[in-house]
Coordinates of C-alpha atoms and ligand atoms in Angstrom, one line a residue:
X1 CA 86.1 89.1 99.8
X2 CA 87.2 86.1 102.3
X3 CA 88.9 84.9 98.8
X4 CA 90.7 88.0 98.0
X5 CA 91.8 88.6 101.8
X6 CA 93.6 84.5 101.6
X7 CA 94.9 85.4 98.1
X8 CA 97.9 86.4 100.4
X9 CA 98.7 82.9 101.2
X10 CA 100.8 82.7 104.8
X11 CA 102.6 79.5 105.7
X12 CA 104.1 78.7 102.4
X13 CA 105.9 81.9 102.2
X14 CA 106.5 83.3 105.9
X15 CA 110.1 83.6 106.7
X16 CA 112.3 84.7 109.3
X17 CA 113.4 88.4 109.4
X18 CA 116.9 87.6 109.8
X19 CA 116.6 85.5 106.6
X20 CA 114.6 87.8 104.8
X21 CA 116.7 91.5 105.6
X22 CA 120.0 89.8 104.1
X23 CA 118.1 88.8 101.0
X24 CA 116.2 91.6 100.7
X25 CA 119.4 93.4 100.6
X26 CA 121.4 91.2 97.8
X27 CA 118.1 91.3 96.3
X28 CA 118.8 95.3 95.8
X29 CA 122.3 95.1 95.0
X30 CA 121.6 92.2 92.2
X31 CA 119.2 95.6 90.9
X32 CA 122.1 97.8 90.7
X33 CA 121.2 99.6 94.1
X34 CA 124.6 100.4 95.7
X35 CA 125.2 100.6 99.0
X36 CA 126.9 103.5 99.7
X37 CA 123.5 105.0 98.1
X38 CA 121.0 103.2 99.5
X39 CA 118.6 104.4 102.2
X40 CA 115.7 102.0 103.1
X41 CA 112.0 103.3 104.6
X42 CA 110.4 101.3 106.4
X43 CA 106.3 101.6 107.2
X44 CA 105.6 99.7 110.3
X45 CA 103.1 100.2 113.1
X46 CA 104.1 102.0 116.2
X47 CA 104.6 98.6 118.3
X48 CA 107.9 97.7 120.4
X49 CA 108.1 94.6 118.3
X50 CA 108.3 96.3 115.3
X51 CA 112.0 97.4 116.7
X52 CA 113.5 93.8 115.8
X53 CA 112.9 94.8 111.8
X54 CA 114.1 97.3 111.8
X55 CA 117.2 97.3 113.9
X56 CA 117.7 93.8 111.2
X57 CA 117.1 96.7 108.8
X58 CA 119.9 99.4 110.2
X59 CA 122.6 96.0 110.6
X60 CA 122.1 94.9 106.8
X61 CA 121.5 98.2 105.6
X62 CA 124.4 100.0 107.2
X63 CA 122.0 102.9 108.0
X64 CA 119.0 103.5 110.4
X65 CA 115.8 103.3 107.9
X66 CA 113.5 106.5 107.2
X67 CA 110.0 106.8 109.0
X68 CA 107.7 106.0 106.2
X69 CA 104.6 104.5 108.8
X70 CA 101.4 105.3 110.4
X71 CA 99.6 103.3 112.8
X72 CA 98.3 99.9 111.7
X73 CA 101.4 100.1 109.1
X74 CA 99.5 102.5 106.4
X75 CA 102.4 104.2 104.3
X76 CA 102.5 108.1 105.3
X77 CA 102.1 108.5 100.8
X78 CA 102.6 112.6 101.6
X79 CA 106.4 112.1 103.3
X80 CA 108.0 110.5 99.7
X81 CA 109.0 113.6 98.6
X82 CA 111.0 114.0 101.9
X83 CA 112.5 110.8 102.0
X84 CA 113.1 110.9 98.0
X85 CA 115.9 113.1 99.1
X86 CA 117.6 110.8 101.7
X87 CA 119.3 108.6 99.0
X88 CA 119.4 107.8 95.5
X89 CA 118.6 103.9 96.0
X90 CA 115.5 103.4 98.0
X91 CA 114.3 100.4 99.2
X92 CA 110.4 100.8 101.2
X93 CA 109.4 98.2 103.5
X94 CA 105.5 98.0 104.2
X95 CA 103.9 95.7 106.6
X96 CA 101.2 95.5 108.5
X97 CA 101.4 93.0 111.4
X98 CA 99.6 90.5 113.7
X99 CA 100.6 88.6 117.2
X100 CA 101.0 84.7 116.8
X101 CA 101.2 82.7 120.6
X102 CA 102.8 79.7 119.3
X103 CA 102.0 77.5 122.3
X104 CA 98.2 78.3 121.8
X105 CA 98.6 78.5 118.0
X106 CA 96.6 82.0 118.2
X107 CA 96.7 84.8 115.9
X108 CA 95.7 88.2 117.3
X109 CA 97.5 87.9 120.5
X110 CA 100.9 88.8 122.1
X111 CA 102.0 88.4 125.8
X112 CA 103.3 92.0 127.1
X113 CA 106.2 90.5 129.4
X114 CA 106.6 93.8 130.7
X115 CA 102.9 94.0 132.2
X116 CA 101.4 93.1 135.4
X117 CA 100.9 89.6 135.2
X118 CA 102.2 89.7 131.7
X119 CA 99.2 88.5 129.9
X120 CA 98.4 88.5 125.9
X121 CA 97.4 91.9 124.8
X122 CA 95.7 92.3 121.4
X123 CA 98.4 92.7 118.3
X124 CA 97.9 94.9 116.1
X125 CA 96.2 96.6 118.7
X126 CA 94.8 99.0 116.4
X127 CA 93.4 97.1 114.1
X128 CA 91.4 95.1 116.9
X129 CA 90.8 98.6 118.5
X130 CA 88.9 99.2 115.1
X131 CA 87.4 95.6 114.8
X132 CA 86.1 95.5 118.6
X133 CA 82.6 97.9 117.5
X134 CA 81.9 95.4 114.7
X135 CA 82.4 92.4 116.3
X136 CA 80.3 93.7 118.4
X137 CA 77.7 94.7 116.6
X138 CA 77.8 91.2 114.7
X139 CA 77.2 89.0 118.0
X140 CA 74.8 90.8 118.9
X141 CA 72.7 90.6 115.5
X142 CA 73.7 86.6 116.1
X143 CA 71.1 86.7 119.0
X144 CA 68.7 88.8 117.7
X145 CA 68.0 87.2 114.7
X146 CA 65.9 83.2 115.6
X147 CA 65.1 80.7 113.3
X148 CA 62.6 78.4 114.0
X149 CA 58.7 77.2 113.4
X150 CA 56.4 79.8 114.0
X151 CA 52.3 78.3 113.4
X152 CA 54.3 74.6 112.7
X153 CA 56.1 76.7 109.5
X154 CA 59.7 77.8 109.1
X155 CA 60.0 81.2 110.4
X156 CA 62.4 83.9 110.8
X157 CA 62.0 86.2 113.8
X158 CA 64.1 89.4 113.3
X159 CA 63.7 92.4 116.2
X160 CA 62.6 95.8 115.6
X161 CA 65.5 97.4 115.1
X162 CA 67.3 95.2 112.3
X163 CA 64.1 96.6 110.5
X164 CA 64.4 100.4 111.1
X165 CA 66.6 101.5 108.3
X166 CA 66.9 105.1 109.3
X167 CA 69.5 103.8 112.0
X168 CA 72.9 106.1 111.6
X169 CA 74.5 103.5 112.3
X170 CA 74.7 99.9 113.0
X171 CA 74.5 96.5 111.6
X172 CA 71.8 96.2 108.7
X173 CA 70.7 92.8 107.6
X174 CA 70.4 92.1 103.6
X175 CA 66.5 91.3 104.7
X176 CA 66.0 90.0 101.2
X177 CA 68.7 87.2 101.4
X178 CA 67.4 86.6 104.7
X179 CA 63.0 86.7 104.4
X180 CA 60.7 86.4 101.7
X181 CA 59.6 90.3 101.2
X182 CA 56.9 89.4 98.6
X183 CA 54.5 88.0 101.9
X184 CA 53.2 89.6 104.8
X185 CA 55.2 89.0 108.2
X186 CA 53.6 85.9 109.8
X187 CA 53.5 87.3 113.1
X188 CA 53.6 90.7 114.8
X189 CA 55.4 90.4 118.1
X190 CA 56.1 93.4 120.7
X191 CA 59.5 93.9 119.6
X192 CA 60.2 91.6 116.6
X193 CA 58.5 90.3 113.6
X194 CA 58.2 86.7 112.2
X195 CA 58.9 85.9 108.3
X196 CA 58.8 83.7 106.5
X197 CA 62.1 82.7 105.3
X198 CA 63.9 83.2 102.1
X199 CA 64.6 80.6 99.5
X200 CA 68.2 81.3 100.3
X201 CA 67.7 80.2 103.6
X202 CA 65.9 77.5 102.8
X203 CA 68.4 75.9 101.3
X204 CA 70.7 76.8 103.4
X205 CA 69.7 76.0 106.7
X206 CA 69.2 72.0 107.4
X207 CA 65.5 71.4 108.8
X208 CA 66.4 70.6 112.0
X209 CA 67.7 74.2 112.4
X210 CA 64.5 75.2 112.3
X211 CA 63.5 74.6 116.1
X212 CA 60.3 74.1 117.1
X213 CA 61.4 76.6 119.8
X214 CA 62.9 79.6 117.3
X215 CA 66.5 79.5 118.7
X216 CA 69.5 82.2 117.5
X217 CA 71.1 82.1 114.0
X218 CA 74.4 82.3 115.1
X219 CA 77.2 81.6 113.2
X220 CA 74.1 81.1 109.7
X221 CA 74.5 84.6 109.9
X222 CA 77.5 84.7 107.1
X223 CA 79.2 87.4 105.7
X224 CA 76.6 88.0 102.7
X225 CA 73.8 88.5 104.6
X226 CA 74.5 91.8 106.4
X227 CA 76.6 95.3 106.2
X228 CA 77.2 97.9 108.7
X229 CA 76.9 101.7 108.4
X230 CA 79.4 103.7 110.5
X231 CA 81.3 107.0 110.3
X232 CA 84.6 106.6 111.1
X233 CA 85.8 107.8 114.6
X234 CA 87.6 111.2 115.0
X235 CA 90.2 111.8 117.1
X236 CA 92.8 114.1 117.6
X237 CA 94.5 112.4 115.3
X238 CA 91.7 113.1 112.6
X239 CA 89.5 111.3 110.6
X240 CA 90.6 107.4 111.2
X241 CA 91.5 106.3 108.2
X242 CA 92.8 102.8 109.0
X243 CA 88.7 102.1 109.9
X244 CA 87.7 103.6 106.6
X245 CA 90.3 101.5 104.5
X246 CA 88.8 98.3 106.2
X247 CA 85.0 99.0 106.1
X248 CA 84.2 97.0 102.7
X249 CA 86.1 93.8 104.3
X250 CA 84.2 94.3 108.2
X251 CA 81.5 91.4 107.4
X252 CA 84.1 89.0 106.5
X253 CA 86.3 89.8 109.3
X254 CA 83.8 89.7 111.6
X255 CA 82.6 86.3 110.6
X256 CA 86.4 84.9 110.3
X257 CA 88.2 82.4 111.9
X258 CA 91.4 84.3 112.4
X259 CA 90.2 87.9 112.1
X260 CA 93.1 90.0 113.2
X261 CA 94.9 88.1 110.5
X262 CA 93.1 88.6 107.7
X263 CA 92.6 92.4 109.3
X264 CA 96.5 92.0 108.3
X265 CA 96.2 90.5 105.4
X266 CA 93.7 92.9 104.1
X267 CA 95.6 96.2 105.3
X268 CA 99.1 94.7 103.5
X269 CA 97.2 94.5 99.6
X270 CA 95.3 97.9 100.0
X271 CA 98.0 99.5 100.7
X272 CA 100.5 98.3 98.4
X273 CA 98.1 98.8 95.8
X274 CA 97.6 102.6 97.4
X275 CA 101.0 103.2 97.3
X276 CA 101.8 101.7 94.1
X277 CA 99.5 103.8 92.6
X278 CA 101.3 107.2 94.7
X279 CA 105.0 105.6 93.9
X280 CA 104.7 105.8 90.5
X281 CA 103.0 109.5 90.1
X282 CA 105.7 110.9 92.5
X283 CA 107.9 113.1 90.8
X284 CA 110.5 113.4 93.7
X285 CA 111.3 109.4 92.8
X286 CA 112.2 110.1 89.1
X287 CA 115.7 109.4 88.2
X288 CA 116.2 107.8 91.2
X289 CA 116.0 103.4 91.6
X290 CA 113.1 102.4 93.7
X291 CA 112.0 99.1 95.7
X292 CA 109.0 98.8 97.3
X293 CA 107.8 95.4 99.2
X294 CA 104.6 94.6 101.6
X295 CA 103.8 91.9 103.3
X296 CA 102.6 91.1 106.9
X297 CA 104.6 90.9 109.8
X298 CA 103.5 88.2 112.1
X299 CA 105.1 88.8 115.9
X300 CA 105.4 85.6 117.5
X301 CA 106.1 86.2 121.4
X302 CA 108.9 86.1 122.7
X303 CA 110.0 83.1 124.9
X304 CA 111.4 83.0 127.9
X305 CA 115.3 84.3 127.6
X306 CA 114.9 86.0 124.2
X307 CA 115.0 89.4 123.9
X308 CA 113.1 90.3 120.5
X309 CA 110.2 88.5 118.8
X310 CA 110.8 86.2 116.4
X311 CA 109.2 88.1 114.3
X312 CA 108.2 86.6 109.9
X313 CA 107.8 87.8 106.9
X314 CA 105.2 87.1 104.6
X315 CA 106.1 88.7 100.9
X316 CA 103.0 89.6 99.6
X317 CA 104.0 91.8 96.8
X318 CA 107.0 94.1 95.1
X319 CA 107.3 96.6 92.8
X320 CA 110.7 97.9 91.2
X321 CA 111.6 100.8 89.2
X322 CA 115.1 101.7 87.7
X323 CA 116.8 104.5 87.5
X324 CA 117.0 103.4 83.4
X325 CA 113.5 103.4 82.7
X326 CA 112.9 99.6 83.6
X327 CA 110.1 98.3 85.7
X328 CA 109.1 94.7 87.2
X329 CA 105.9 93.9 89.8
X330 CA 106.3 90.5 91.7
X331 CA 103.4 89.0 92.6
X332 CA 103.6 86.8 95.8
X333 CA 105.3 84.1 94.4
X334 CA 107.6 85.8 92.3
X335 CA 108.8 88.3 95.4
X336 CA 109.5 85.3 97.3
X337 CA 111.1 83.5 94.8
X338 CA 113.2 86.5 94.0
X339 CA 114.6 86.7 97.8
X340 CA 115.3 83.1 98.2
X341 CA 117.3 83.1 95.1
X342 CA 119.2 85.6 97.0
X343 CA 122.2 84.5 99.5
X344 CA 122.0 84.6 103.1
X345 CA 125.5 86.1 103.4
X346 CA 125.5 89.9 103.5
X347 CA 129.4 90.7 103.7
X348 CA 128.7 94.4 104.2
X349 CA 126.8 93.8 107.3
X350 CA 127.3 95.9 110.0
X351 CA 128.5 95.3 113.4
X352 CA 127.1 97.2 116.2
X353 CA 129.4 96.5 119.0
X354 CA 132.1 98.0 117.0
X355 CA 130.3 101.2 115.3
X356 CA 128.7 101.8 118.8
X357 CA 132.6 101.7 120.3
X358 CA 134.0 103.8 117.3
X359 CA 131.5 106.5 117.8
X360 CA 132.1 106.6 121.8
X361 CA 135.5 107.0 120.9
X362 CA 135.2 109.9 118.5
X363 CA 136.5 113.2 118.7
X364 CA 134.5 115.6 121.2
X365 CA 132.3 118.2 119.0
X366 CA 131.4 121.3 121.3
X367 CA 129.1 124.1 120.4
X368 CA 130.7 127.7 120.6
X369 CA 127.2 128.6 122.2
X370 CA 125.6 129.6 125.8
Ligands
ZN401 ZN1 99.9 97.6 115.5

């Protein structure tokens, strides 16, 4: 899993927004999309800092994009019919996204400078919203599970309730990677039992892990060697389904480094591979062309003085079909390839000064209504 989630490599391939829009752009028109035609989606979280994209979006563009997003920046699959009708040349932008503090080289984090005190706050809130049970859940099982000599032998000491699988819900240990299951438990404690350990761990563990006084496993405690059971929360909004989407990936992000990156990372393949798969069974988008590119977006605070993020781009994955029957997937170094072939110069750019005068300017409309 850890693998599959850094299949989406980051530094090589981030780039700025205002670099990537403008390409992104002459990358549609080299496609035959045509401007005049063109109406881009975007599917973003709900943050403020998502509002840099897309205004980038509305400038290069020449029009403000269609909602396309839910929370956590799932694609809302059941609004392409609705948007298929906006325009003949559409161009969807996915992305999940994550906070970056560049001073503290942090990912997960980004300082609200409109807060009290204007501390970090998580970024993607939601996602650590949904990772905060599990994490949870996993430092805890870290303390509860010792290692150490038990009669002068290797022993494992795991409490009471990592054995009781009849839990709803919770962490539950993969006790055969963990303990030998073929002998009896060494010791019988009040609330734990001592095990011999598996050859697994063994091998694993150096022997002077194993403490003469049983001490906790800690970070030994990797990825393979435990799952969680949890239905997903309901709220008003219903059934969560950004917790659902991530469940197979929650050991590895638990036990990550950067986990509200890969979180990220994670999110930005499922669901271009979800919405691939709903793209290209949607009659409303026959006839019509059709771009659709993930990626994360990594929100870097803003410094003093500046009033957006400097928010990147990482490509992660495109997939194009044409109005003539012709198709193309990029992979993640053929996307971003494809967009740095592209100029940086978008002559059709818009200027917002200007529109924004013109339209104060226009003719009054009034309604012949009380
Ligand atoms: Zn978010």
């Amino acid at each position: 899993m850890q693998r599959m989630i850094e299949n989406l490599k980051v530094s090589s391939y981030a780039m700025r927004y205002s670099q990537f829009v403008p390409r992104l752009y002459n990358l549609c028109r080299s496609l035959g999309f045509e401007r005049e035609r063109m109406m881009p989606s975007r599917a973003f979280c709900s943050d403020e800092s998502q509002g840099y994209p897309v205004i980038l979006i509305t400038q290069h563009f020449g029009t403000f994009p269609f909602d396309h997003g839910r929370v956590g920046g799932k694609v809302a699959v059941n609004r392409h019919g609705p948007y298929a009708h906006h325009g003949e040349d559409l161009v969807i932008i996915q992305a999940s996204h994550v906070g970056y503090d560049a001073d503290g080289k942090r990912f997960g984090v980004y300082q609200r400078h409109r807060t009290n005190g204007q501390g970090f706050g998580d970024n993607c809130g939601k996602l650590c919203a949904v990772l905060h049970w599990y994490q949870d859940e996993y430092r805890h099982a870290c303390e509860q599970v010792l290692c150490g000599e038990v009669d002068g032998a290797p022993a494992v000491i795991v409490d009471n309730q990592y054995l009781d699988d009849k839990r709803h819900e919770g962490l539950f240990l993969h006790l055969d990677l963990i303990v030998d299951r073929s002998r009896e438990p060494m010791r019988v404690l009040s609330t734990a039992k001592a095990f011999h350990p598996s050859k697994l761990l063994l091998e694993r563990l150096a022997d002077a892990d194993w403490h003469e006084r049983p001490q906790a496993i800690g970070g030994q405690l990797t990825a393979d060697l435990f799952s969680f059971r949890k239905s997903a929360a309901d709220h008003i909004e219903g059934h969560d389904i950004l917790e659902t989407a991530l469940a197979p990936a929650m050991p590895t992000l638990v036990t990550s480094a950067n986990p509200a990156l890969d979180a990220a990372r994670f999110t930005t393949q499922v669901e271009f591979d979800r919405t691939y798969r709903s793209v290209i069974r949607e009659g409303a988008y026959r006839g019509k062309n059709l771009l659709l590119i993930s990626g994360v977006n990594i929100d870097i605070s803003p410094r003093e003085g500046f009033p957006f993020p400097l928010i990147k781009f990482v490509p992660w994955a495109a997939y194009a079909a044409l109005r003539d029957g012709r198709t193309f997937l990029f992979e993640q170094q053929e996307i971003a390839e494809a967009l740095r072939k592209q100029p940086l110069e978008n002559p059709d750019r818009l200027s917002f000064d200007e529109s924004i005068t013109r339209m104060a300017g226009a003719d009054e409309i009034r309604f012949d209504i009380d």
